[in-house]
mmCIF file with all atom_site columns, C-alpha atoms and ligand atoms in Angstrom:
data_model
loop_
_atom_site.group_PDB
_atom_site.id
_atom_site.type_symbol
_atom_site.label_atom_id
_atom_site.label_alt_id
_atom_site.label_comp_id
_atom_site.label_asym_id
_atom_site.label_entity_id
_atom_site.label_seq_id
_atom_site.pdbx_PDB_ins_code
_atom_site.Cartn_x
_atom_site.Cartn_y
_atom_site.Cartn_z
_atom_site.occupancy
_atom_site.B_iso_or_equiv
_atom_site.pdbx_formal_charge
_atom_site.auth_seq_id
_atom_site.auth_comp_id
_atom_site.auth_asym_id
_atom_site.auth_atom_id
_atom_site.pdbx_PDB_model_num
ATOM   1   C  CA  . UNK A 1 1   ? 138.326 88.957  16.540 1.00 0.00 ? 1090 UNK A CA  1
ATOM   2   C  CA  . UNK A 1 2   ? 136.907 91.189  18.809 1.00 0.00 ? 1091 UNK A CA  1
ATOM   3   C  CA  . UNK A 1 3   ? 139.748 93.418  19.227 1.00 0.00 ? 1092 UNK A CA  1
ATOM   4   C  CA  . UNK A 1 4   ? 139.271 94.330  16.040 1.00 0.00 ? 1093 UNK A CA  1
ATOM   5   C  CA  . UNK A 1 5   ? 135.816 95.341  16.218 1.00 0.00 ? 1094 UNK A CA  1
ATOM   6   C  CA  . UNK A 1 6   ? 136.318 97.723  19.214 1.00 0.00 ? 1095 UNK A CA  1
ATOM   7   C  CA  . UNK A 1 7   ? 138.978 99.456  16.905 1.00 0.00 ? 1096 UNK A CA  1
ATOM   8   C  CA  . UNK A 1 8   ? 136.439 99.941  13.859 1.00 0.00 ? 1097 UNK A CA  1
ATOM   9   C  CA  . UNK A 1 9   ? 134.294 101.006 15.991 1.00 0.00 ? 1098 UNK A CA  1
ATOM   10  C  CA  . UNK A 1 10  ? 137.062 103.591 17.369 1.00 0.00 ? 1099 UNK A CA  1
ATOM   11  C  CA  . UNK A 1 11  ? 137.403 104.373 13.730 1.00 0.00 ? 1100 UNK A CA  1
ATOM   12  C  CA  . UNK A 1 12  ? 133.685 105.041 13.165 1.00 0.00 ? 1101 UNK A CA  1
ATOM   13  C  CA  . UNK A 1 13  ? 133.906 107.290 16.157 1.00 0.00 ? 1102 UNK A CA  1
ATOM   14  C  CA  . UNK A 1 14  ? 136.556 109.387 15.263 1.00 0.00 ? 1103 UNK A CA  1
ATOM   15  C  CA  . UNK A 1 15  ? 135.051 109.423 11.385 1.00 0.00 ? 1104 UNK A CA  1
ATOM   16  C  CA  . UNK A 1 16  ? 131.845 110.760 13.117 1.00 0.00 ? 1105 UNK A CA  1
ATOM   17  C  CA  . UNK A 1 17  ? 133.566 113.526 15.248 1.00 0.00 ? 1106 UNK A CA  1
ATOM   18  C  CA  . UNK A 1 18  ? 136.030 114.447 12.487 1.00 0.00 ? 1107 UNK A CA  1
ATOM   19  C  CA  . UNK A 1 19  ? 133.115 115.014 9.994  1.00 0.00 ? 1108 UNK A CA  1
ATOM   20  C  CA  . UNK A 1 20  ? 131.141 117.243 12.920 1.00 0.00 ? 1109 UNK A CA  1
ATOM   21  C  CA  . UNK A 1 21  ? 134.155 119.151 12.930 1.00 0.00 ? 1110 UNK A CA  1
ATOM   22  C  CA  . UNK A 1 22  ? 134.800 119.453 9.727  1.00 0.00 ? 1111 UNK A CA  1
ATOM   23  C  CA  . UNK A 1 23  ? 137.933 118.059 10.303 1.00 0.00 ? 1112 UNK A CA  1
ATOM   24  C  CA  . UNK A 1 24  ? 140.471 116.476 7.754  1.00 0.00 ? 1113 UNK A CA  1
ATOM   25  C  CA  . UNK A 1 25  ? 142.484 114.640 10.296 1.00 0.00 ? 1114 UNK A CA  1
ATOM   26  C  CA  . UNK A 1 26  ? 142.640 113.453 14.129 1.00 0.00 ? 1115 UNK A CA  1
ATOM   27  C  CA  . UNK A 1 27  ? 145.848 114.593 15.404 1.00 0.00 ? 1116 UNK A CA  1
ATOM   28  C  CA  . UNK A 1 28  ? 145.631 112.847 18.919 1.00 0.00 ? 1117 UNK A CA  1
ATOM   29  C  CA  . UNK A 1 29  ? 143.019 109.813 20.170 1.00 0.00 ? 1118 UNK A CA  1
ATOM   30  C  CA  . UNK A 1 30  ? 142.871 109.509 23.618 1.00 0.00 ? 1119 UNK A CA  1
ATOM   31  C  CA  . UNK A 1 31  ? 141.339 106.152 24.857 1.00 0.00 ? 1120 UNK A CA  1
ATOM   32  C  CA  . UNK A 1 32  ? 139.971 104.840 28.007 1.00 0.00 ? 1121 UNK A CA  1
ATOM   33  C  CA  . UNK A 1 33  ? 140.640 101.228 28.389 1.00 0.00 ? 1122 UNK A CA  1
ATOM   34  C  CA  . UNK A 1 34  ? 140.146 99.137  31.925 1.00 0.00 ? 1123 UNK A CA  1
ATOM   35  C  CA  . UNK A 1 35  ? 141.925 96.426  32.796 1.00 0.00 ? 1124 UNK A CA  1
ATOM   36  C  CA  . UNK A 1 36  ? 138.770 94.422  33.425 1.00 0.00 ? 1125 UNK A CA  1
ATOM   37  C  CA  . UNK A 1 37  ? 137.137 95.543  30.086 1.00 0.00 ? 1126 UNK A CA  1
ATOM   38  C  CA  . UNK A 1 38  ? 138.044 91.953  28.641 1.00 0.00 ? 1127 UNK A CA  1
ATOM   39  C  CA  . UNK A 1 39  ? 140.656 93.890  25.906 1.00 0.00 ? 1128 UNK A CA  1
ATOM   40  C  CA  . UNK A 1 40  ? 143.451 91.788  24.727 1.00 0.00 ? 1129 UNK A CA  1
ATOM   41  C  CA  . UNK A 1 41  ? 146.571 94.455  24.791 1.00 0.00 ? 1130 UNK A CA  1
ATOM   42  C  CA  . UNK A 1 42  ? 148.750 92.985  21.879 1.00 0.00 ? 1131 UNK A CA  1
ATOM   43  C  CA  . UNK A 1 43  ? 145.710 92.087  19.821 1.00 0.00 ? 1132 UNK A CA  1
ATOM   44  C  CA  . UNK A 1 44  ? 144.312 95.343  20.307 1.00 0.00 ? 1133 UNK A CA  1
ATOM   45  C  CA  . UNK A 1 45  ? 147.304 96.685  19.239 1.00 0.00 ? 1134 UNK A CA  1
ATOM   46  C  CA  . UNK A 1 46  ? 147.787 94.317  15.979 1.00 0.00 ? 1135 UNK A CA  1
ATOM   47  C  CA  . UNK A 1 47  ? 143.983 95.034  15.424 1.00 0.00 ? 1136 UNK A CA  1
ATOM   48  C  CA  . UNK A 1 48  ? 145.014 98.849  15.159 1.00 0.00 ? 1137 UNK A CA  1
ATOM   49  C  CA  . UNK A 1 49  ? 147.906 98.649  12.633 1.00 0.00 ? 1138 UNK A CA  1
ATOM   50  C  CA  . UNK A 1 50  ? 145.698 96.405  10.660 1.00 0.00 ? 1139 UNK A CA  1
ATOM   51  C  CA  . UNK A 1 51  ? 142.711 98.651  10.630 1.00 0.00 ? 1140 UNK A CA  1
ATOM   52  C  CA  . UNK A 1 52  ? 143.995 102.237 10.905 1.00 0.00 ? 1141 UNK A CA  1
ATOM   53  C  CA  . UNK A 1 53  ? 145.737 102.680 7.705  1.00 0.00 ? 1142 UNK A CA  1
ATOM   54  C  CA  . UNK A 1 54  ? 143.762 104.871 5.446  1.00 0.00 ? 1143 UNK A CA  1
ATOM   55  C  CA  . UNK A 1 55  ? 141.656 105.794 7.756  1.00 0.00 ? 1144 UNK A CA  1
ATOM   56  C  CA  . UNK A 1 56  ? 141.219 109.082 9.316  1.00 0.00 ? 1145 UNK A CA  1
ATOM   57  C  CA  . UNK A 1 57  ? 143.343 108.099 12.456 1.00 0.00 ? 1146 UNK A CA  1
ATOM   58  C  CA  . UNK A 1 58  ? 146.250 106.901 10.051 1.00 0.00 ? 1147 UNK A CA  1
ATOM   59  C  CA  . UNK A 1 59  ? 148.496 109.724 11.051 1.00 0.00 ? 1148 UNK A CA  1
ATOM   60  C  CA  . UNK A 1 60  ? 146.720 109.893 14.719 1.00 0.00 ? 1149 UNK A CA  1
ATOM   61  C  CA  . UNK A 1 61  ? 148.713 109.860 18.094 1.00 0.00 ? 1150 UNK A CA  1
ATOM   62  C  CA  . UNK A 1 62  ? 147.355 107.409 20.220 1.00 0.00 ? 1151 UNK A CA  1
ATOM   63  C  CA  . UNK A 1 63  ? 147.677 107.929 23.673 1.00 0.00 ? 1152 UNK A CA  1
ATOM   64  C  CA  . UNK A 1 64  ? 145.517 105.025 25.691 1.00 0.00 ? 1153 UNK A CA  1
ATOM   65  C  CA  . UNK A 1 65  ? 144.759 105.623 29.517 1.00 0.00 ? 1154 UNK A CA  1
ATOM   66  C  CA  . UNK A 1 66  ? 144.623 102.191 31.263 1.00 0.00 ? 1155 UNK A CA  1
ATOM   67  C  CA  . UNK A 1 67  ? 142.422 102.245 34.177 1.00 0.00 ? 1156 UNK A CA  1
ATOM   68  C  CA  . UNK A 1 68  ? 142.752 99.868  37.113 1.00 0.00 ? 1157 UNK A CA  1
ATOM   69  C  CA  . UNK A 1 69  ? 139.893 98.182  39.222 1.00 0.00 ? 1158 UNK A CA  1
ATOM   70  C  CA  . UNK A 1 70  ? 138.775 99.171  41.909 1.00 0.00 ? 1159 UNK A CA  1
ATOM   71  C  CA  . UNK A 1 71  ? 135.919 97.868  43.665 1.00 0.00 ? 1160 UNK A CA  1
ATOM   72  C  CA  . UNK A 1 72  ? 133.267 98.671  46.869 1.00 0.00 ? 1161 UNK A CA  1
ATOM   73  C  CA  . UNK A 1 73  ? 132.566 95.888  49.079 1.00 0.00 ? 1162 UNK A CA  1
ATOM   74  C  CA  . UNK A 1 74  ? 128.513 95.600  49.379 1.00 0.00 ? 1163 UNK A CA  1
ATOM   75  C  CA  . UNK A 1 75  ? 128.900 94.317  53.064 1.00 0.00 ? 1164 UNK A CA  1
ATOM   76  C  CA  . UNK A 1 76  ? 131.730 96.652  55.068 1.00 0.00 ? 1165 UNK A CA  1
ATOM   77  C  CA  . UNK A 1 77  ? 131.617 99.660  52.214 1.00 0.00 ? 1166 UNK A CA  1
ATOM   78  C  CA  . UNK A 1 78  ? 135.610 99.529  52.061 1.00 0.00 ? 1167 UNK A CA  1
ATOM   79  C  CA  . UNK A 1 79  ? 137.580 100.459 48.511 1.00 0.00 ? 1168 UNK A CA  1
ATOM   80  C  CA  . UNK A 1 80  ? 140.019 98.212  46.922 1.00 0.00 ? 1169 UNK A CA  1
ATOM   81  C  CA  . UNK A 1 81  ? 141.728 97.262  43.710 1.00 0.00 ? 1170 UNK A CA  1
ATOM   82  C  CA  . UNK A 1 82  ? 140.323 94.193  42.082 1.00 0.00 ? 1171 UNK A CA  1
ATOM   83  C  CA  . UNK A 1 83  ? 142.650 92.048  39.549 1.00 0.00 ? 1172 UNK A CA  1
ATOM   84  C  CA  . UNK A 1 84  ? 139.712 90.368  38.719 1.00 0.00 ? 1173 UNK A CA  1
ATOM   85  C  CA  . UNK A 1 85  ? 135.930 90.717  38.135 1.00 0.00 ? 1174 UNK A CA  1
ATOM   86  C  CA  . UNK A 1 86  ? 134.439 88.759  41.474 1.00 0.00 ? 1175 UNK A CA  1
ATOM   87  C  CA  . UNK A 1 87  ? 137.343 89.292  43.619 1.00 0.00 ? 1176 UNK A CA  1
ATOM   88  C  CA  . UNK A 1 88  ? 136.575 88.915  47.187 1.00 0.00 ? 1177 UNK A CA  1
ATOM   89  C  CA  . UNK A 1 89  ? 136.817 91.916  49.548 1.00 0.00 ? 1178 UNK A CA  1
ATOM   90  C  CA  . UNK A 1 90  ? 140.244 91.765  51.451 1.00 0.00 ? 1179 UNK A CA  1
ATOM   91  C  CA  . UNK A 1 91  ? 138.641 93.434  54.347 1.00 0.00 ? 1180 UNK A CA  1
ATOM   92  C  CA  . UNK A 1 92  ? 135.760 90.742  55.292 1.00 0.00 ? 1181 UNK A CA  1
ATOM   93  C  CA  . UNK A 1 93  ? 136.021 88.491  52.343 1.00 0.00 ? 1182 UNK A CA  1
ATOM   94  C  CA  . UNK A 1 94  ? 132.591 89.260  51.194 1.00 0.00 ? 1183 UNK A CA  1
ATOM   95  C  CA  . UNK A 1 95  ? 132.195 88.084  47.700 1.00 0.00 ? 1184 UNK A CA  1
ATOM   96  C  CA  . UNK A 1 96  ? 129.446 91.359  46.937 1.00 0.00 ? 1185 UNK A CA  1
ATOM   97  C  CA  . UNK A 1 97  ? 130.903 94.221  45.690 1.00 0.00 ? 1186 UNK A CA  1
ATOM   98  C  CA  . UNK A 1 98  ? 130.269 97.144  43.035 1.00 0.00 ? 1187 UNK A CA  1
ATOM   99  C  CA  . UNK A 1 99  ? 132.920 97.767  40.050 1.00 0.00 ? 1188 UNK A CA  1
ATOM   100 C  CA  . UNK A 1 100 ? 133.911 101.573 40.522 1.00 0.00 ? 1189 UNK A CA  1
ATOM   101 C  CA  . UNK A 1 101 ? 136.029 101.383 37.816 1.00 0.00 ? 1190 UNK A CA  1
ATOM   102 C  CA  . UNK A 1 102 ? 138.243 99.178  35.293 1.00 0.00 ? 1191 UNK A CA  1
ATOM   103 C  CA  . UNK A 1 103 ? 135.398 98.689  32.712 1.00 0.00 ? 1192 UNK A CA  1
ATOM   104 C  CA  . UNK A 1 104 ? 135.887 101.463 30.242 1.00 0.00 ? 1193 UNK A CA  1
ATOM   105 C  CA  . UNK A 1 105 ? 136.305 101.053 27.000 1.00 0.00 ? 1194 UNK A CA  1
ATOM   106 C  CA  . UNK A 1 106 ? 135.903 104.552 25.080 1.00 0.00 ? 1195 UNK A CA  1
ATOM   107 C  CA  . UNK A 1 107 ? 137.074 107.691 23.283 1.00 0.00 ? 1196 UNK A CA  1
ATOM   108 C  CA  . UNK A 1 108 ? 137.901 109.399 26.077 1.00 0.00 ? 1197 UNK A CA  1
ATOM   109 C  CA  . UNK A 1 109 ? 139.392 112.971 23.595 1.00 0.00 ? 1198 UNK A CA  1
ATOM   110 C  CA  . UNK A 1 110 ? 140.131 113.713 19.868 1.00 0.00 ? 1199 UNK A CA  1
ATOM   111 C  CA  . UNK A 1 111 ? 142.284 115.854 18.882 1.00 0.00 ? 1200 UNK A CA  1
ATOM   112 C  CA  . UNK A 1 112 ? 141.644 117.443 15.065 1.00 0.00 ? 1201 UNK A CA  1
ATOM   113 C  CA  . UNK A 1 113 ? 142.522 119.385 12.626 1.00 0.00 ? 1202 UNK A CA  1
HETATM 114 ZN ZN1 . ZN  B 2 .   ? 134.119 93.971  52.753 1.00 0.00 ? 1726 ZN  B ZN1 1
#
């Protein structure tokens, strides 16, 4: 399942951090996750009660910042939110454009202690 390797490797992270810290605990996670980063929300979220347990973000606050797509058309330069990867520009229908955002998928803060 691939939502549950993105949260072991959330786990790793935090492990990582934690230990630079010297840390005992994360407190808070913050995450970054786009809405065109291809993350299932449910299964992420069964993935995480599965996984976390134990861990070092068992007691963690997880606060997850969803960030929606937006997109520059390659032909007229205008800004707009894409649903979808590939979604045409509304302004001239041009099928080229650049993903400004909706992608992320990452530890965006951790909080320890
Ligand atoms: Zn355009």
């Amino acid at each position: 399942m691939h939502e549950l390797s993105i949260v072991l490797s959330i786990i790793d992270i935090a492990r990582n951090q934690a230990r630079r810290a010297e840390a005992e605990r994360v407190e808070r996670i913050e995450l970054d996750i786009g809405l065109l980063a291809g993350v299932e929300w449910d299964a992420l979220d069964f993935a995480w009660k599965a996984a976390v347990p134990g861990t070092i973000l068992a007691d963690a606050e997880r606060l997850v910042h969803r960030i929606p797509g937006r997109a520059k058309c390659l032909e007229c330069g205008s800004t707009f939110d894409v649903q979808q990867l590939y979604d045409p520009c509304p302004n001239c229908s041009s099928p080229f454009n650049e993903l400004l955002s909706g992608k992320e998928l990452r530890v965006k803060a951790l909080t320890v202690c």
